[in-house]
Short mmCIF file of C-alpha atoms and ligand atoms in Angstrom, two decimals:
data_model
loop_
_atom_site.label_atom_id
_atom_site.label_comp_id
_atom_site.label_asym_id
_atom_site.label_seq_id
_atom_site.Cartn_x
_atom_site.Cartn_y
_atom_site.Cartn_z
CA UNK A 1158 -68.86 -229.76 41.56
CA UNK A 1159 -68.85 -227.95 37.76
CA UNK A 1160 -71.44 -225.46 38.29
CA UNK A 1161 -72.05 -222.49 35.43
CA UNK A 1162 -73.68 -219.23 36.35
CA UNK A 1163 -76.16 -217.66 33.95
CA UNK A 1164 -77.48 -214.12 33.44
CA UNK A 1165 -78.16 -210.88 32.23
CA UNK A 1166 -75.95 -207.95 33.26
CA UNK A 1167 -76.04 -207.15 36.80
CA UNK A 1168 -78.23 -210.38 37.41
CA UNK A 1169 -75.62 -211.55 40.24
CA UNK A 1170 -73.54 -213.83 38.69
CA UNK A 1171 -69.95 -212.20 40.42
CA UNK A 1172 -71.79 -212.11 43.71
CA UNK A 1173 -73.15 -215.36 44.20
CA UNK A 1174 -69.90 -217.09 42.30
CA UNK A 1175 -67.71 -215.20 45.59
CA UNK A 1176 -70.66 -217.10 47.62
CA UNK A 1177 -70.44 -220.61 46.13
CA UNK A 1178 -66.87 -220.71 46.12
CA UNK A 1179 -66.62 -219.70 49.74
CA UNK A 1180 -68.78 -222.24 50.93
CA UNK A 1181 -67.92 -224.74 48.13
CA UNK A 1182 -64.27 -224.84 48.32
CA UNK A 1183 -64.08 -224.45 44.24
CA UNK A 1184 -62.82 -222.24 41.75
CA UNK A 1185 -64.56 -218.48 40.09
CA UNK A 1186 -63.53 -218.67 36.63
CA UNK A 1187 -65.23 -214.93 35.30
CA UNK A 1188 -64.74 -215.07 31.62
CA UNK A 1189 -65.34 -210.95 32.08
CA UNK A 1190 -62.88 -210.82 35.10
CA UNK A 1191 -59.60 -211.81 33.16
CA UNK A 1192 -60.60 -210.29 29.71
CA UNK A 1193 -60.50 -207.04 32.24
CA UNK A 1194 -57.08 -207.77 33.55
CA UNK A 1195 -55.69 -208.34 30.28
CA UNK A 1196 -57.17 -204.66 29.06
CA UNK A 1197 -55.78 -203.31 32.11
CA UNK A 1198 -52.42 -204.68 31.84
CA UNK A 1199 -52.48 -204.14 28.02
CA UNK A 1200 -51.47 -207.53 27.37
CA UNK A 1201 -52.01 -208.66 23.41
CA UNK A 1202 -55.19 -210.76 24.72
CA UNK A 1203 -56.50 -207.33 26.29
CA UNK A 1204 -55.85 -205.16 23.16
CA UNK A 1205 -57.61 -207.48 21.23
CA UNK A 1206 -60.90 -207.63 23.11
CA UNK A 1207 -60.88 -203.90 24.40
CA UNK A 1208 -63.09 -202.74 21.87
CA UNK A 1209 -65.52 -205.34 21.92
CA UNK A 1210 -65.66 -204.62 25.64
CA UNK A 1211 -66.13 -201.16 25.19
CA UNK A 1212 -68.81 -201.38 23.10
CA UNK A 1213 -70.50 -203.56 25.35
CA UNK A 1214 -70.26 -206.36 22.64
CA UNK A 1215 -69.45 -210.23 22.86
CA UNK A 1216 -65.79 -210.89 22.80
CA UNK A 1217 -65.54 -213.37 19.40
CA UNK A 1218 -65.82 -217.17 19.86
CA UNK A 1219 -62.72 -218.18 18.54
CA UNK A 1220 -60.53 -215.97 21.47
CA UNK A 1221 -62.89 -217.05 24.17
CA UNK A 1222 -63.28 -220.36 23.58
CA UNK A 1223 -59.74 -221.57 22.90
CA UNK A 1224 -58.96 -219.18 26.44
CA UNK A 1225 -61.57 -220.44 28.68
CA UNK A 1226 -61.03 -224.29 27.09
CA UNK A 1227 -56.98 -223.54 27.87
CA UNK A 1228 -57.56 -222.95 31.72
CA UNK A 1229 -59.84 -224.98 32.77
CA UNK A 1230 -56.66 -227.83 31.87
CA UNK A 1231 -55.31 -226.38 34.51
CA UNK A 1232 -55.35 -229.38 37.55
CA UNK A 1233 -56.59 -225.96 40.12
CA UNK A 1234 -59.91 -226.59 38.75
CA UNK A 1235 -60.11 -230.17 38.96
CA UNK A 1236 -61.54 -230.13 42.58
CA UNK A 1237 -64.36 -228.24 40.88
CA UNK A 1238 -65.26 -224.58 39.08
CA UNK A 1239 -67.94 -221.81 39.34
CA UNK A 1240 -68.05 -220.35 35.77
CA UNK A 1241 -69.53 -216.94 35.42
CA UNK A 1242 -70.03 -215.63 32.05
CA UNK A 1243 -69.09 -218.16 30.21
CA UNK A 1244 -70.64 -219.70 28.22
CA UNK A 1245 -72.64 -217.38 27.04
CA UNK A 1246 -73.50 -218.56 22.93
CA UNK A 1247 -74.72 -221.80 21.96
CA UNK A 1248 -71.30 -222.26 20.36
CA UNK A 1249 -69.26 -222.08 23.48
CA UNK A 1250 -71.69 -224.27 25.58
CA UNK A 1251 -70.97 -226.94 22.99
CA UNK A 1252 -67.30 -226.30 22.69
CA UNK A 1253 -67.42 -226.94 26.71
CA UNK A 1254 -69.67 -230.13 26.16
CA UNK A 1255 -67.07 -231.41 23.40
CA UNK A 1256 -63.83 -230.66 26.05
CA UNK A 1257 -65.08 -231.48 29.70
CA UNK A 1258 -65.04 -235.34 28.98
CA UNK A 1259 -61.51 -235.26 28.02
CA UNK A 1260 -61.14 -233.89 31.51
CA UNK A 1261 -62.78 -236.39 33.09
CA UNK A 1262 -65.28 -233.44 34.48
CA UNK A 1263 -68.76 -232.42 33.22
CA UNK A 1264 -71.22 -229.38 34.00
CA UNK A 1265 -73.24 -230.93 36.72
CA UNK A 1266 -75.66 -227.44 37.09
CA UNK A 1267 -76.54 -224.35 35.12
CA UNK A 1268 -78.15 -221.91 37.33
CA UNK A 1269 -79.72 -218.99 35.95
CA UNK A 1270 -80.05 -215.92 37.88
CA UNK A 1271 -83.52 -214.40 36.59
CA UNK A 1272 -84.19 -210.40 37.29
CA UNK A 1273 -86.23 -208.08 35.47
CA UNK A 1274 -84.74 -205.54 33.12
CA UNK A 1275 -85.17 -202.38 35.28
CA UNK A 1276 -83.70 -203.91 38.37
CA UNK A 1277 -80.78 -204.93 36.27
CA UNK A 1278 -80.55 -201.11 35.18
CA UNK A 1279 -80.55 -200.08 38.65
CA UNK A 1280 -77.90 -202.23 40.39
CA UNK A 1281 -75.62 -202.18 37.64
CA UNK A 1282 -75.56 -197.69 37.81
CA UNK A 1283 -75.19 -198.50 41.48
CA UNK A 1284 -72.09 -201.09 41.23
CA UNK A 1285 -68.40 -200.54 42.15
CA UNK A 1286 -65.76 -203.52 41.76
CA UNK A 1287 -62.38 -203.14 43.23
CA UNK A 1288 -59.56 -202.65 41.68
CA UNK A 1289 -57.12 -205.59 42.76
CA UNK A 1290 -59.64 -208.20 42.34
CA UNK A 1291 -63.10 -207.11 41.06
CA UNK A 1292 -65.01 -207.98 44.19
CA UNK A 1293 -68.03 -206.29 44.18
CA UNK A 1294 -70.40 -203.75 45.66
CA UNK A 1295 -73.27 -201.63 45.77
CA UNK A 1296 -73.84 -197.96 46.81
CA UNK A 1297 -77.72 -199.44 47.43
CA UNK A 1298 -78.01 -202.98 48.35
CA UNK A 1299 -74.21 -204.39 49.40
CA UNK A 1300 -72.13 -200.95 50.78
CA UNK A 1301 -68.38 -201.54 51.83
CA UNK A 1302 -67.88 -201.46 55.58
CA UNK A 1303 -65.64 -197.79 54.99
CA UNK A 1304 -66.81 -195.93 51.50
CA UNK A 1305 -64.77 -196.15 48.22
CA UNK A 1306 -62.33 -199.17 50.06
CA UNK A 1307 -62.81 -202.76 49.33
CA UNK A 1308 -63.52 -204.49 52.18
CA UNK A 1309 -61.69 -207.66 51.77
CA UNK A 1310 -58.30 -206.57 50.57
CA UNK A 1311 -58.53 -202.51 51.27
CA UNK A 1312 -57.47 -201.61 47.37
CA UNK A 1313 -59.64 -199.01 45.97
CA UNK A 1314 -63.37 -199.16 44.55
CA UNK A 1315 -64.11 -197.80 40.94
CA UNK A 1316 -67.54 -197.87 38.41
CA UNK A 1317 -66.32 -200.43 35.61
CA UNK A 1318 -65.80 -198.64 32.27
CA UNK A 1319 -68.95 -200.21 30.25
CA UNK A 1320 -71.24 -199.43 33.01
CA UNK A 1321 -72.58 -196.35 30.71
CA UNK A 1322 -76.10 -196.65 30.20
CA UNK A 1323 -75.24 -196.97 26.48
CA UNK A 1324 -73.46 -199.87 26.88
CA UNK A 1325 -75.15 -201.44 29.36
CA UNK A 1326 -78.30 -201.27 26.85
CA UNK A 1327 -76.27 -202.66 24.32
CA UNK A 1328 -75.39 -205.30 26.76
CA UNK A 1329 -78.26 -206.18 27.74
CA UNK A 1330 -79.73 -206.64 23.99
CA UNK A 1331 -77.08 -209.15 23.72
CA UNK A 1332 -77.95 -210.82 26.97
CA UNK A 1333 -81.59 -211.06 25.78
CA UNK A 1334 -80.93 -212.07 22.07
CA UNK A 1335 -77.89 -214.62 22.06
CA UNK A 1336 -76.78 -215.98 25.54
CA UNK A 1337 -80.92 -216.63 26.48
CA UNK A 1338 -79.73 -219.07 23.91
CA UNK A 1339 -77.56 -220.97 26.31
CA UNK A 1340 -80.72 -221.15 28.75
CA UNK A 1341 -82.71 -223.46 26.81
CA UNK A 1342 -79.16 -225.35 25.89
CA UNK A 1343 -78.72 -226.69 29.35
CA UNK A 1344 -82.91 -226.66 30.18
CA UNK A 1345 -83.49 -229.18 27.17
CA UNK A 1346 -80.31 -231.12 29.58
CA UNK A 1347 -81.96 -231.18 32.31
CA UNK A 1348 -79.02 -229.59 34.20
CA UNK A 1349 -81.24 -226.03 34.82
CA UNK A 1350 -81.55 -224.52 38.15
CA UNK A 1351 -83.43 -221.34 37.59
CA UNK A 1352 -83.66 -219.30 40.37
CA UNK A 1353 -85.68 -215.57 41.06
CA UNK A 1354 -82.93 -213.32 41.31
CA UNK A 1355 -84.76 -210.62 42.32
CA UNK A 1356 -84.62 -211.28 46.16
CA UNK A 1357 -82.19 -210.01 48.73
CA UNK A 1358 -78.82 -211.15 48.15
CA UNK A 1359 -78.91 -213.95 51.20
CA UNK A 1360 -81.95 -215.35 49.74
CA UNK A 1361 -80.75 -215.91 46.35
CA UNK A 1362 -77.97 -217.84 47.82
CA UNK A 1363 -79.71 -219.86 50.42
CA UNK A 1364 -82.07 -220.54 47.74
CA UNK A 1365 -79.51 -221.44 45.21
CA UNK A 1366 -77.53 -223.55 47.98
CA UNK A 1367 -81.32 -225.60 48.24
CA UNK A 1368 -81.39 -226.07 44.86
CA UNK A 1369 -78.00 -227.60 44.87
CA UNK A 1370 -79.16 -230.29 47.08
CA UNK A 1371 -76.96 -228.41 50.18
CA UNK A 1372 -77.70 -227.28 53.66
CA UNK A 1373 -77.65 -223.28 53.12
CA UNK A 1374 -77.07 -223.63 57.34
CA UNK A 1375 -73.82 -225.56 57.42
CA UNK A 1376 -70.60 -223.94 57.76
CA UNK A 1377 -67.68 -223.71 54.36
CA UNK A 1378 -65.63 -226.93 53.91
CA UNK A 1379 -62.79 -226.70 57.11
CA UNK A 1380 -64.36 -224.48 59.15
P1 LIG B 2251 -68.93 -209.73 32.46
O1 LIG B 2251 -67.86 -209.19 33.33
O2 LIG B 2251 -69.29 -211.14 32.58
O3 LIG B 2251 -70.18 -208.80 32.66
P2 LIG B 2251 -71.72 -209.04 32.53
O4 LIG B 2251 -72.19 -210.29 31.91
O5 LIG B 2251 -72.13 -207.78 31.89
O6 LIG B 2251 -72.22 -209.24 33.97
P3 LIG B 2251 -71.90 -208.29 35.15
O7 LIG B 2251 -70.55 -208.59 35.71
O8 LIG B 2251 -72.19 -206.88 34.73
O9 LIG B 2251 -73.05 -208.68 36.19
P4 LIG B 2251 -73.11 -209.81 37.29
O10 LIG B 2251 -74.22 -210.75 36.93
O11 LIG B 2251 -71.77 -210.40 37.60
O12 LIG B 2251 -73.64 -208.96 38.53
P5 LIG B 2251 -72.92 -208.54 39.90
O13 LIG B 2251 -72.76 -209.72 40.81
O14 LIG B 2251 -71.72 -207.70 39.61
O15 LIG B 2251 -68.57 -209.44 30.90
C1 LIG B 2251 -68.08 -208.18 30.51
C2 LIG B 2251 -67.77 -208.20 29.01
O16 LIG B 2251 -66.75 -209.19 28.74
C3 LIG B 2251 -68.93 -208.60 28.09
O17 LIG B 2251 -69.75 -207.50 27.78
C4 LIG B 2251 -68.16 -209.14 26.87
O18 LIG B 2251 -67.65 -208.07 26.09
C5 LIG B 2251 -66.98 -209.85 27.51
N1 LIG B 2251 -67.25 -211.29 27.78
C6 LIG B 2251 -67.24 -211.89 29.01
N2 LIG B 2251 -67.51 -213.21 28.90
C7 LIG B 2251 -67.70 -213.46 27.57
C8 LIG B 2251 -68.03 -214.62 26.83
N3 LIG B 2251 -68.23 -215.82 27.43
N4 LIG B 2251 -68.16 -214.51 25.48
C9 LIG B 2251 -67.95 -213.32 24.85
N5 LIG B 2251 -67.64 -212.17 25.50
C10 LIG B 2251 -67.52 -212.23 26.85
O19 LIG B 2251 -74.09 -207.64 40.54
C11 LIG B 2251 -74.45 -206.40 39.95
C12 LIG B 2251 -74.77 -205.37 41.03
O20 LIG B 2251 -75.97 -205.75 41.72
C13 LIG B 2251 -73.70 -205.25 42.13
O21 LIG B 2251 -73.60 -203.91 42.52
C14 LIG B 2251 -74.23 -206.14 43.26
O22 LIG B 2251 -73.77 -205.71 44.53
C15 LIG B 2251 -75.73 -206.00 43.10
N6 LIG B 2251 -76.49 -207.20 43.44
C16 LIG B 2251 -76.16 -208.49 43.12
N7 LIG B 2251 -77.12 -209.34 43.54
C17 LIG B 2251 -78.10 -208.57 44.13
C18 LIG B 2251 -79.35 -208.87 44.76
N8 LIG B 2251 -79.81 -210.12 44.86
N9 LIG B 2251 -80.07 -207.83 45.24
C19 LIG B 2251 -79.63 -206.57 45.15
N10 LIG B 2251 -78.44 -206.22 44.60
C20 LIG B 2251 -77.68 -207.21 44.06
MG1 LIG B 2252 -69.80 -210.08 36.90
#
């Protein structure tokens, strides 16, 4: 299953992709996620998008497109993907349109993950990601088991850089002006799941699990 997670900052997107891919068996490719490796590792990839980041703006087309486009060859994801943040313009859900046949794959769902504008302010001053792998928290509504530590691999919990309420408004403007954009793309489809994100955490997933035609009650693939 190709599924694609849509919306604004802070809407869920990271936590329900962890979700799906547990019980799903598939891949979390988080456009955001390895844009923020490469600026941490200062890779050429990460000093060219650091600013953009920074600034809370959208990384340009031409880098994300030809990266995202590049690893999704990769045969890991032919079993199936969860893609979270991307794509986010009009441009880059056509660009993955034009490429997924040549992979023999296509987008089968486009959920978006709809939550009002001061909730989205809220959880995202109350977020903290962990450092080896971005998994993430909330000091409010998802608390690690032991404070500051990640509870899956035990590496240390930080606020992300362009959680500033500057940027995050700046974000959000973007969120609201361009990738809402990518909404009606895939609603005009027919391939549109959308989904009030403004529910408890277990809800939004059992609901989104429905939606997806699967038994929110049945165990992960293997188990
Ligand atoms: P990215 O990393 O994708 O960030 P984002 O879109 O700003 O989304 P977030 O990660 O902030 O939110 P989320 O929806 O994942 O929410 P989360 O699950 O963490 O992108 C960062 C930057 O990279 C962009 O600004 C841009 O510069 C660049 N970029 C990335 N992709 C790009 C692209 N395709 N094109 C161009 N540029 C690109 O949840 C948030 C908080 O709420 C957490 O604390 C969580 O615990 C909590 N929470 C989650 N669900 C619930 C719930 N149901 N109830 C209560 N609390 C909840
Ligand atoms: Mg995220």
């Amino acid at each position: 299953m190709n599924l694609i997670l849509i919306g604004a900052q802070g809407s869920g997107k990271g936590t329900q992709a962890s979700i799906l891919v547990e019980r799903l068996g598939i891949r979390h490719l988080a456009s955001g996620d390895i844009f923020r490796n490469a600026v941490a590792q200062g890779t050429p990839l990460g000093l060219e998008v650091k600013g953009y980041m920074e600034r809370g703006e959208l990384v340009p087309d031409r880098i994300t497109i030809a990266l995202i486009l590049d690893l999704l060859r990769d045969p890991a994801y032919e079993k199936g993907v969860v893609l979270d943040g991307f794509p986010r313009t009009r441009d880059q859900a056509k660009a993955l349109d034009d490429a997924l046949p040549q992979l023999h794959r296509r987008i089968d769902r486009a959920i978006y993950l709809n939550v009002p504008r001061e909730v989205l302010l809220d959880r995202l001053s109350g977020r903290y990601v962990c450092v080896a792998h971005q998994h993430v928290y909330n000091i409010k509504t998802k608390p690690p088991k032991t404070p500051g530590i990640c509870d899956i691999d035990g590496s240390e919990l930080i606020q992300r850089s362009d959680d500033t309420p500057a940027v995050i408004e700046t974000r959000l403007q973007k969120f609201f002006e361009d990738t809402i954009q990518v909404v009606h793309y895939y609603r005009a489809q027919g391939k549109l799941l959308e989904l009030d994100g403004n529910q408890p955490i277990e809800e939004v997933s059992r609901q989104l699990l429905l939606g997806l035609g699967l038994d929110p009650a049945q165990a992960k693939p293997g188990s």
